[in-house]
mmCIF file of C-alpha atoms and ligand atoms in Angstrom:
data_model
loop_
_atom_site.group_PDB
_atom_site.id
_atom_site.type_symbol
_atom_site.label_atom_id
_atom_site.label_comp_id
_atom_site.label_asym_id
_atom_site.label_seq_id
_atom_site.Cartn_x
_atom_site.Cartn_y
_atom_site.Cartn_z
ATOM 1 C CA UNK F 1 64.176 144.921 -26.985
ATOM 2 C CA UNK F 2 63.725 141.535 -28.647
ATOM 3 C CA UNK F 3 64.803 141.121 -32.245
ATOM 4 C CA UNK F 4 64.403 137.371 -32.644
ATOM 5 C CA UNK F 5 60.895 136.066 -31.882
ATOM 6 C CA UNK F 6 60.993 132.484 -30.584
ATOM 7 C CA UNK F 7 58.521 129.937 -31.858
ATOM 8 C CA UNK F 8 55.150 129.955 -30.100
ATOM 9 C CA UNK F 9 55.521 133.529 -28.869
ATOM 10 C CA UNK F 10 52.634 135.853 -29.765
ATOM 11 C CA UNK F 11 53.906 139.435 -29.956
ATOM 12 C CA UNK F 12 50.450 140.914 -30.523
ATOM 13 C CA UNK F 13 49.185 140.108 -27.018
ATOM 14 C CA UNK F 14 50.818 141.089 -23.742
ATOM 15 C CA UNK F 15 52.312 138.375 -21.573
ATOM 16 C CA UNK F 16 52.722 138.523 -17.805
ATOM 17 C CA UNK F 17 56.326 137.358 -18.022
ATOM 18 C CA UNK F 18 57.274 139.996 -20.589
ATOM 19 C CA UNK F 19 55.454 142.823 -18.790
ATOM 20 C CA UNK F 20 57.403 141.871 -15.665
ATOM 21 C CA UNK F 21 60.597 141.826 -17.686
ATOM 22 C CA UNK F 22 59.787 145.317 -19.036
ATOM 23 C CA UNK F 23 59.115 146.576 -15.505
ATOM 24 C CA UNK F 24 62.482 145.178 -14.421
ATOM 25 C CA UNK F 25 64.159 146.982 -17.344
ATOM 26 C CA UNK F 26 64.864 143.741 -19.228
ATOM 27 C CA UNK F 27 65.097 143.194 -22.967
ATOM 28 C CA UNK F 28 62.710 140.288 -23.592
ATOM 29 C CA UNK F 29 59.560 142.302 -24.233
ATOM 30 C CA UNK F 30 57.512 143.899 -27.010
ATOM 31 C CA UNK F 31 55.490 147.104 -27.509
ATOM 32 C CA UNK F 32 52.257 145.537 -26.155
ATOM 33 C CA UNK F 33 54.094 144.601 -22.966
ATOM 34 C CA UNK F 34 55.826 147.949 -22.581
ATOM 35 C CA UNK F 35 52.474 149.796 -22.898
ATOM 36 C CA UNK F 36 51.241 148.005 -19.749
ATOM 37 C CA UNK F 37 54.555 148.463 -17.962
ATOM 38 C CA UNK F 38 54.387 152.211 -18.746
ATOM 39 C CA UNK F 39 50.827 152.438 -17.384
ATOM 40 C CA UNK F 40 51.947 150.643 -14.209
ATOM 41 C CA UNK F 41 54.876 153.049 -13.972
ATOM 42 C CA UNK F 42 52.508 156.011 -14.258
ATOM 43 C CA UNK F 43 50.417 154.728 -11.340
ATOM 44 C CA UNK F 44 53.346 153.605 -9.172
ATOM 45 C CA UNK F 45 56.567 155.291 -10.332
ATOM 46 C CA UNK F 46 58.598 152.897 -8.137
ATOM 47 C CA UNK F 47 57.196 149.830 -9.888
ATOM 48 C CA UNK F 48 60.637 148.790 -11.155
ATOM 49 C CA UNK F 49 61.841 148.678 -7.576
ATOM 50 C CA UNK F 50 58.962 146.357 -6.665
ATOM 51 C CA UNK F 51 60.260 143.731 -9.089
ATOM 52 C CA UNK F 52 63.711 144.167 -7.652
ATOM 53 C CA UNK F 53 62.414 143.801 -4.055
ATOM 54 C CA UNK F 54 60.778 140.566 -5.180
ATOM 55 C CA UNK F 55 63.959 139.229 -6.794
ATOM 56 C CA UNK F 56 65.999 140.285 -3.750
ATOM 57 C CA UNK F 57 63.557 138.444 -1.510
ATOM 58 C CA UNK F 58 63.876 135.383 -3.743
ATOM 59 C CA UNK F 59 67.611 135.465 -3.026
ATOM 60 C CA UNK F 60 67.156 135.808 0.745
ATOM 61 C CA UNK F 61 64.463 133.144 0.973
ATOM 62 C CA UNK F 62 66.312 130.615 -1.174
ATOM 63 C CA UNK F 63 69.501 131.227 0.808
ATOM 64 C CA UNK F 64 67.506 130.601 4.018
ATOM 65 C CA UNK F 65 66.181 127.331 2.591
ATOM 66 C CA UNK F 66 69.547 126.144 1.281
ATOM 67 C CA UNK F 67 71.190 126.904 4.626
ATOM 68 C CA UNK F 68 68.371 125.013 6.369
ATOM 69 C CA UNK F 69 69.230 121.955 4.274
ATOM 70 C CA UNK F 70 66.858 122.164 1.294
ATOM 71 C CA UNK F 71 68.496 120.679 -1.785
ATOM 72 C CA UNK F 72 65.589 120.639 -4.239
ATOM 73 C CA UNK F 73 63.398 123.463 -5.417
ATOM 74 C CA UNK F 74 60.209 123.614 -7.464
ATOM 75 C CA UNK F 75 59.831 127.159 -8.776
ATOM 76 C CA UNK F 76 56.322 127.660 -10.209
ATOM 77 C CA UNK F 77 55.702 130.765 -12.332
ATOM 78 C CA UNK F 78 59.450 131.221 -12.460
ATOM 79 C CA UNK F 79 59.443 133.996 -15.070
ATOM 80 C CA UNK F 80 61.991 134.879 -17.700
ATOM 81 C CA UNK F 81 65.510 133.963 -16.726
ATOM 82 C CA UNK F 82 67.006 136.991 -15.150
ATOM 83 C CA UNK F 83 69.944 137.758 -12.941
ATOM 84 C CA UNK F 84 70.383 135.500 -9.971
ATOM 85 C CA UNK F 85 67.937 132.748 -10.679
ATOM 86 C CA UNK F 86 66.842 130.279 -8.057
ATOM 87 C CA UNK F 87 69.569 127.726 -8.872
ATOM 88 C CA UNK F 88 72.279 130.376 -8.592
ATOM 89 C CA UNK F 89 70.922 131.642 -5.269
ATOM 90 C CA UNK F 90 70.629 128.084 -3.935
ATOM 91 C CA UNK F 91 74.039 126.947 -5.100
ATOM 92 C CA UNK F 92 75.802 129.812 -3.369
ATOM 93 C CA UNK F 93 75.056 127.820 -0.179
ATOM 94 C CA UNK F 94 74.321 124.346 -1.582
ATOM 95 C CA UNK F 95 76.319 123.558 -4.742
ATOM 96 C CA UNK F 96 74.380 120.316 -5.258
ATOM 97 C CA UNK F 97 70.952 122.018 -5.341
ATOM 98 C CA UNK F 98 68.484 120.888 -8.001
ATOM 99 C CA UNK F 99 65.846 123.203 -9.436
ATOM 100 C CA UNK F 100 62.819 122.683 -11.669
ATOM 101 C CA UNK F 101 61.460 125.871 -13.172
ATOM 102 C CA UNK F 102 57.877 125.880 -14.428
ATOM 103 C CA UNK F 103 56.195 128.648 -16.382
ATOM 104 C CA UNK F 104 53.153 128.819 -18.630
ATOM 105 C CA UNK F 105 54.782 131.215 -21.090
ATOM 106 C CA UNK F 106 56.622 129.585 -24.014
ATOM 107 C CA UNK F 107 58.925 132.620 -24.192
ATOM 108 C CA UNK F 108 60.311 131.636 -20.790
ATOM 109 C CA UNK F 109 61.459 128.243 -22.015
ATOM 110 C CA UNK F 110 62.652 129.653 -25.324
ATOM 111 C CA UNK F 111 65.042 132.051 -23.605
ATOM 112 C CA UNK F 112 65.655 129.982 -20.502
ATOM 113 C CA UNK F 113 66.696 126.751 -22.194
ATOM 114 C CA UNK F 114 69.676 128.521 -23.744
ATOM 115 C CA UNK F 115 70.815 129.565 -20.287
ATOM 116 C CA UNK F 116 70.188 126.207 -18.599
ATOM 117 C CA UNK F 117 71.097 123.906 -21.492
ATOM 118 C CA UNK F 118 74.349 122.611 -20.049
ATOM 119 C CA UNK F 119 73.031 122.070 -16.528
ATOM 120 C CA UNK F 120 71.552 118.596 -15.894
ATOM 121 C CA UNK F 121 70.510 119.548 -12.350
ATOM 122 C CA UNK F 122 67.981 122.083 -13.597
ATOM 123 C CA UNK F 123 64.952 121.741 -15.852
ATOM 124 C CA UNK F 124 62.576 124.261 -17.345
ATOM 125 C CA UNK F 125 59.043 123.183 -18.221
ATOM 126 C CA UNK F 126 56.279 124.960 -20.034
ATOM 127 C CA UNK F 127 53.219 124.031 -17.986
ATOM 128 C CA UNK F 128 50.204 125.539 -16.267
ATOM 129 C CA UNK F 129 50.455 125.476 -12.483
ATOM 130 C CA UNK F 130 46.652 125.332 -12.331
ATOM 131 C CA UNK F 131 47.077 121.674 -13.337
ATOM 132 C CA UNK F 132 48.976 120.308 -10.313
ATOM 133 C CA UNK F 133 48.747 116.664 -11.380
ATOM 134 C CA UNK F 134 50.350 117.429 -14.750
ATOM 135 C CA UNK F 135 53.135 119.430 -13.101
ATOM 136 C CA UNK F 136 53.790 116.992 -10.249
ATOM 137 C CA UNK F 137 53.815 113.947 -12.529
ATOM 138 C CA UNK F 138 55.942 115.520 -15.227
ATOM 139 C CA UNK F 139 58.965 113.312 -16.022
ATOM 140 C CA UNK F 140 61.411 116.182 -15.460
ATOM 141 C CA UNK F 141 59.873 116.911 -12.058
ATOM 142 C CA UNK F 142 60.108 113.211 -11.179
ATOM 143 C CA UNK F 143 63.708 113.090 -12.434
ATOM 144 C CA UNK F 144 64.958 115.983 -10.310
ATOM 145 C CA UNK F 145 62.629 116.128 -7.310
ATOM 146 C CA UNK F 146 62.585 113.331 -4.750
ATOM 147 C CA UNK F 147 59.231 113.631 -2.966
ATOM 148 C CA UNK F 148 60.664 111.684 -0.043
ATOM 149 C CA UNK F 149 63.023 114.588 0.794
ATOM 150 C CA UNK F 150 62.198 118.211 1.765
ATOM 151 C CA UNK F 151 61.310 120.442 -1.158
ATOM 152 C CA UNK F 152 61.354 124.236 -1.413
ATOM 153 C CA UNK F 153 58.152 125.196 -3.226
ATOM 154 C CA UNK F 154 58.385 128.689 -4.707
ATOM 155 C CA UNK F 155 55.275 130.591 -5.780
ATOM 156 C CA UNK F 156 56.701 134.064 -6.172
ATOM 157 C CA UNK F 157 54.650 136.776 -7.816
ATOM 158 C CA UNK F 158 52.353 134.301 -9.515
ATOM 159 C CA UNK F 159 49.349 133.384 -7.370
ATOM 160 C CA UNK F 160 47.996 136.940 -7.823
ATOM 161 C CA UNK F 161 47.593 136.008 -11.494
ATOM 162 C CA UNK F 162 44.910 133.492 -10.501
ATOM 163 C CA UNK F 163 41.412 134.878 -10.164
ATOM 164 C CA UNK F 164 39.255 134.004 -7.179
ATOM 165 C CA UNK F 165 37.135 131.569 -9.244
ATOM 166 C CA UNK F 166 40.268 129.568 -10.032
ATOM 167 C CA UNK F 167 40.590 128.612 -6.352
ATOM 168 C CA UNK F 168 44.169 129.817 -5.780
ATOM 169 C CA UNK F 169 44.197 128.590 -2.170
ATOM 170 C CA UNK F 170 43.060 125.131 -3.271
ATOM 171 C CA UNK F 171 45.806 124.982 -5.887
ATOM 172 C CA UNK F 172 48.501 126.036 -3.405
ATOM 173 C CA UNK F 173 47.238 123.382 -0.979
ATOM 174 C CA UNK F 174 47.348 120.714 -3.657
ATOM 175 C CA UNK F 175 51.095 121.304 -4.086
ATOM 176 C CA UNK F 176 51.782 121.574 -0.360
ATOM 177 C CA UNK F 177 49.913 118.297 0.236
ATOM 178 C CA UNK F 178 52.267 116.570 -2.220
ATOM 179 C CA UNK F 179 55.373 117.599 -0.219
ATOM 180 C CA UNK F 180 56.931 115.666 2.683
ATOM 181 C CA UNK F 181 57.422 117.150 6.182
ATOM 182 C CA UNK F 182 60.401 119.507 6.342
ATOM 183 C CA UNK F 183 59.383 121.100 3.051
ATOM 184 C CA UNK F 184 58.641 124.809 2.783
ATOM 185 C CA UNK F 185 56.192 127.053 0.964
ATOM 186 C CA UNK F 186 57.713 130.369 -0.119
ATOM 187 C CA UNK F 187 55.110 132.732 -1.595
ATOM 188 C CA UNK F 188 54.895 136.411 -2.562
ATOM 189 C CA UNK F 189 51.809 138.242 -3.776
ATOM 190 C CA UNK F 190 50.436 141.660 -4.760
ATOM 191 C CA UNK F 191 49.080 143.283 -1.607
ATOM 192 C CA UNK F 192 45.977 145.477 -1.286
ATOM 193 C CA UNK F 193 47.841 148.029 0.809
ATOM 194 C CA UNK F 194 46.989 151.492 -0.630
ATOM 195 C CA UNK F 195 44.732 153.418 -3.042
ATOM 196 C CA UNK F 196 47.554 153.198 -5.597
ATOM 197 C CA UNK F 197 47.512 149.425 -5.260
ATOM 198 C CA UNK F 198 43.760 149.474 -5.981
ATOM 199 C CA UNK F 199 44.335 151.637 -9.054
ATOM 200 C CA UNK F 200 47.088 149.349 -10.294
ATOM 201 C CA UNK F 201 44.841 146.320 -9.770
ATOM 202 C CA UNK F 202 42.114 147.915 -11.950
ATOM 203 C CA UNK F 203 44.636 148.744 -14.689
ATOM 204 C CA UNK F 204 46.155 145.234 -14.683
ATOM 205 C CA UNK F 205 42.794 143.485 -14.626
ATOM 206 C CA UNK F 206 41.575 145.533 -17.578
ATOM 207 C CA UNK F 207 44.771 145.541 -19.692
ATOM 208 C CA UNK F 208 46.323 142.186 -18.817
ATOM 209 C CA UNK F 209 43.284 140.285 -17.530
ATOM 210 C CA UNK F 210 44.969 139.260 -14.277
ATOM 211 C CA UNK F 211 46.531 140.817 -11.197
ATOM 212 C CA UNK F 212 44.550 140.404 -7.964
ATOM 213 C CA UNK F 213 45.736 142.419 -4.987
ATOM 214 C CA UNK F 214 44.848 140.538 -1.814
ATOM 215 C CA UNK F 215 45.031 141.679 1.807
ATOM 216 C CA UNK F 216 47.761 140.600 4.236
ATOM 217 C CA UNK F 217 45.170 138.362 5.910
ATOM 218 C CA UNK F 218 44.242 136.721 2.608
ATOM 219 C CA UNK F 219 47.906 136.177 1.752
ATOM 220 C CA UNK F 220 48.557 134.731 5.212
ATOM 221 C CA UNK F 221 45.726 132.243 4.659
ATOM 222 C CA UNK F 222 47.746 130.544 1.885
ATOM 223 C CA UNK F 223 50.056 129.322 4.662
ATOM 224 C CA UNK F 224 47.270 127.715 6.716
ATOM 225 C CA UNK F 225 48.474 124.572 8.470
ATOM 226 C CA UNK F 226 52.151 125.511 8.064
ATOM 227 C CA UNK F 227 54.621 127.015 10.526
ATOM 228 C CA UNK F 228 55.564 130.523 9.403
ATOM 229 C CA UNK F 229 59.240 131.408 9.674
ATOM 230 C CA UNK F 230 59.877 134.747 11.425
ATOM 231 C CA UNK F 231 58.740 137.451 10.755
ATOM 232 C CA UNK F 232 55.675 135.807 9.189
ATOM 233 C CA UNK F 233 53.883 137.351 6.228
ATOM 234 C CA UNK F 234 55.046 140.901 5.668
ATOM 235 C CA UNK F 235 55.925 143.454 3.006
ATOM 236 C CA UNK F 236 58.872 142.291 0.910
ATOM 237 C CA UNK F 237 61.638 144.621 2.153
ATOM 238 C CA UNK F 238 60.737 143.723 5.750
ATOM 239 C CA UNK F 239 61.200 139.966 5.357
ATOM 240 C CA UNK F 240 64.581 139.182 6.970
ATOM 241 C CA UNK F 241 66.349 142.156 5.370
ATOM 242 C CA UNK F 242 70.130 142.085 4.986
ATOM 243 C CA UNK F 243 70.250 145.669 6.241
ATOM 244 C CA UNK F 244 67.712 147.717 8.224
ATOM 245 C CA UNK F 245 64.756 149.162 6.303
ATOM 246 C CA UNK F 246 63.562 152.720 6.943
ATOM 247 C CA UNK F 247 59.983 153.289 8.081
ATOM 248 C CA UNK F 248 57.342 154.153 7.052
ATOM 249 C CA UNK F 249 57.470 152.024 3.930
ATOM 250 C CA UNK F 250 56.725 153.663 0.581
ATOM 251 C CA UNK F 251 53.761 152.678 -1.618
ATOM 252 C CA UNK F 252 56.098 150.571 -3.749
ATOM 253 C CA UNK F 253 57.660 148.853 -0.749
ATOM 254 C CA UNK F 254 54.230 147.715 0.426
ATOM 255 C CA UNK F 255 52.867 146.725 -2.980
ATOM 256 C CA UNK F 256 53.756 143.082 -2.428
ATOM 257 C CA UNK F 257 53.929 140.857 0.612
ATOM 258 C CA UNK F 258 55.068 137.340 1.235
ATOM 259 C CA UNK F 259 56.368 134.760 3.614
ATOM 260 C CA UNK F 260 58.004 131.397 4.040
ATOM 261 C CA UNK F 261 56.613 128.535 6.085
ATOM 262 C CA UNK F 262 57.568 124.990 7.031
ATOM 263 C CA UNK F 263 55.431 121.905 6.710
ATOM 264 C CA UNK F 264 55.805 119.884 9.915
HETATM 265 N N1 SAM I 1 58.611 134.093 -9.973
HETATM 266 C C1 SAM I 1 59.312 135.166 -10.679
HETATM 267 C C2 SAM I 1 59.648 136.264 -9.703
HETATM 268 O O1 SAM I 1 59.010 136.301 -8.655
HETATM 269 O O2 SAM I 1 60.500 137.080 -9.982
HETATM 270 C C3 SAM I 1 58.497 135.688 -11.859
HETATM 271 C C4 SAM I 1 57.196 136.337 -11.516
HETATM 272 S S1 SAM I 1 56.310 136.906 -12.944
HETATM 273 C C5 SAM I 1 55.546 138.323 -12.294
HETATM 274 C C6 SAM I 1 54.947 135.753 -13.000
HETATM 275 C C7 SAM I 1 55.225 134.555 -13.873
HETATM 276 O O3 SAM I 1 54.187 133.588 -13.678
HETATM 277 C C8 SAM I 1 55.221 134.862 -15.379
HETATM 278 O O4 SAM I 1 56.417 134.415 -15.935
HETATM 279 C C9 SAM I 1 54.022 134.111 -15.928
HETATM 280 O O5 SAM I 1 54.223 133.636 -17.248
HETATM 281 C C10 SAM I 1 53.876 132.993 -14.921
HETATM 282 N N2 SAM I 1 52.523 132.437 -14.850
HETATM 283 C C11 SAM I 1 51.350 133.100 -14.798
HETATM 284 N N3 SAM I 1 50.326 132.242 -14.730
HETATM 285 C C12 SAM I 1 50.867 130.988 -14.714
HETATM 286 C C13 SAM I 1 50.318 129.677 -14.660
HETATM 287 N N4 SAM I 1 49.004 129.479 -14.604
HETATM 288 N N5 SAM I 1 51.172 128.622 -14.664
HETATM 289 C C14 SAM I 1 52.514 128.816 -14.733
HETATM 290 N N6 SAM I 1 53.084 130.037 -14.810
HETATM 291 C C15 SAM I 1 52.271 131.114 -14.783
#
C-alpha cells in the first residue's frame, strides 16, 4: 500500500498501471485500483498468475532478443517498475544494453526514476504512445536509441488499452516503420479466448474505460509484414517456455497471447 503520494498522481481515479500492480500483488496502488483488481480476481481467480505469465514472457523474449544481438530496447507502456525489468533481463545476456521506458502514468516515472536514477543507459519518459512522433523524437529516445541499429520494440500488455477507434494497428505500424531491418516487434495482448475473458472485458471497459480482448487472428495482424519467430502468436505460457507446459491450458493461461517478429 502506498503511503507517500507522488506529485501528479490522482488517487481518486483508477490507473491501469496501479491496477496491474495490485493484480501482481504490488504495493504501489490505492483503494480505487484494488476495487478493480478484486473484481477481476472474482471473474478470473488466476488473474495474478496472468500478470506473472506476462512478466515471465517479457524475460524470455528480451533474453531471446539480447542473445540475437539486440542492444537497444524501446519499452512502450512499460508499467510500474517491478522485479526483473527489461534492462535487467537484457543485461543478463548483454551488459551494454540500453533501454528507454515510456509510460503515460506519472506514477510510473515517480517510482521508476528512483530505481533508475544512477543508470545513464536507461531513461524513463512520461509520454503517450498514441503520439508516435512525440515519443520517437524525444531527446532521451534520440540519446539512447540509434535508429540505424536494430531495436527491440516492446508493446507488452498495452495495446489492449487502445480502443478500436484509436487505430491500434496504425499506431503499432508507425513505430515499426521507424525501425531499421533486424529490429523486432514484441507484443502481448488480452485475448478473446473464453466466456470469462468476455466477462472480464465488460468489467474492465465499464470500470477502467479500457481493456479490449482481441482474437488470436486480430493479435496476429499486428505483426503483418514481419517474420514471426517460432512458435508465432500464441498464449503466453506456450511461447518458448523454459519448461514444458501442461495441456489443456487454463482460462488464466489463455487470457493473453503474444508473439515476437523480425523486420527484414
Ligand atoms: N508492459 C508492462 C508489462 O507487460 O508487464 C506493463 C503493462 S501494464 C498492464 C500497461 C501499462 O501501459 C500501464 O503502465 C499504463 O499506464 C500504460 N499505458 C496505457 N496506455 C498508455 C499510453 N497511451 N501510452 C503509454 N503508456 C500507456
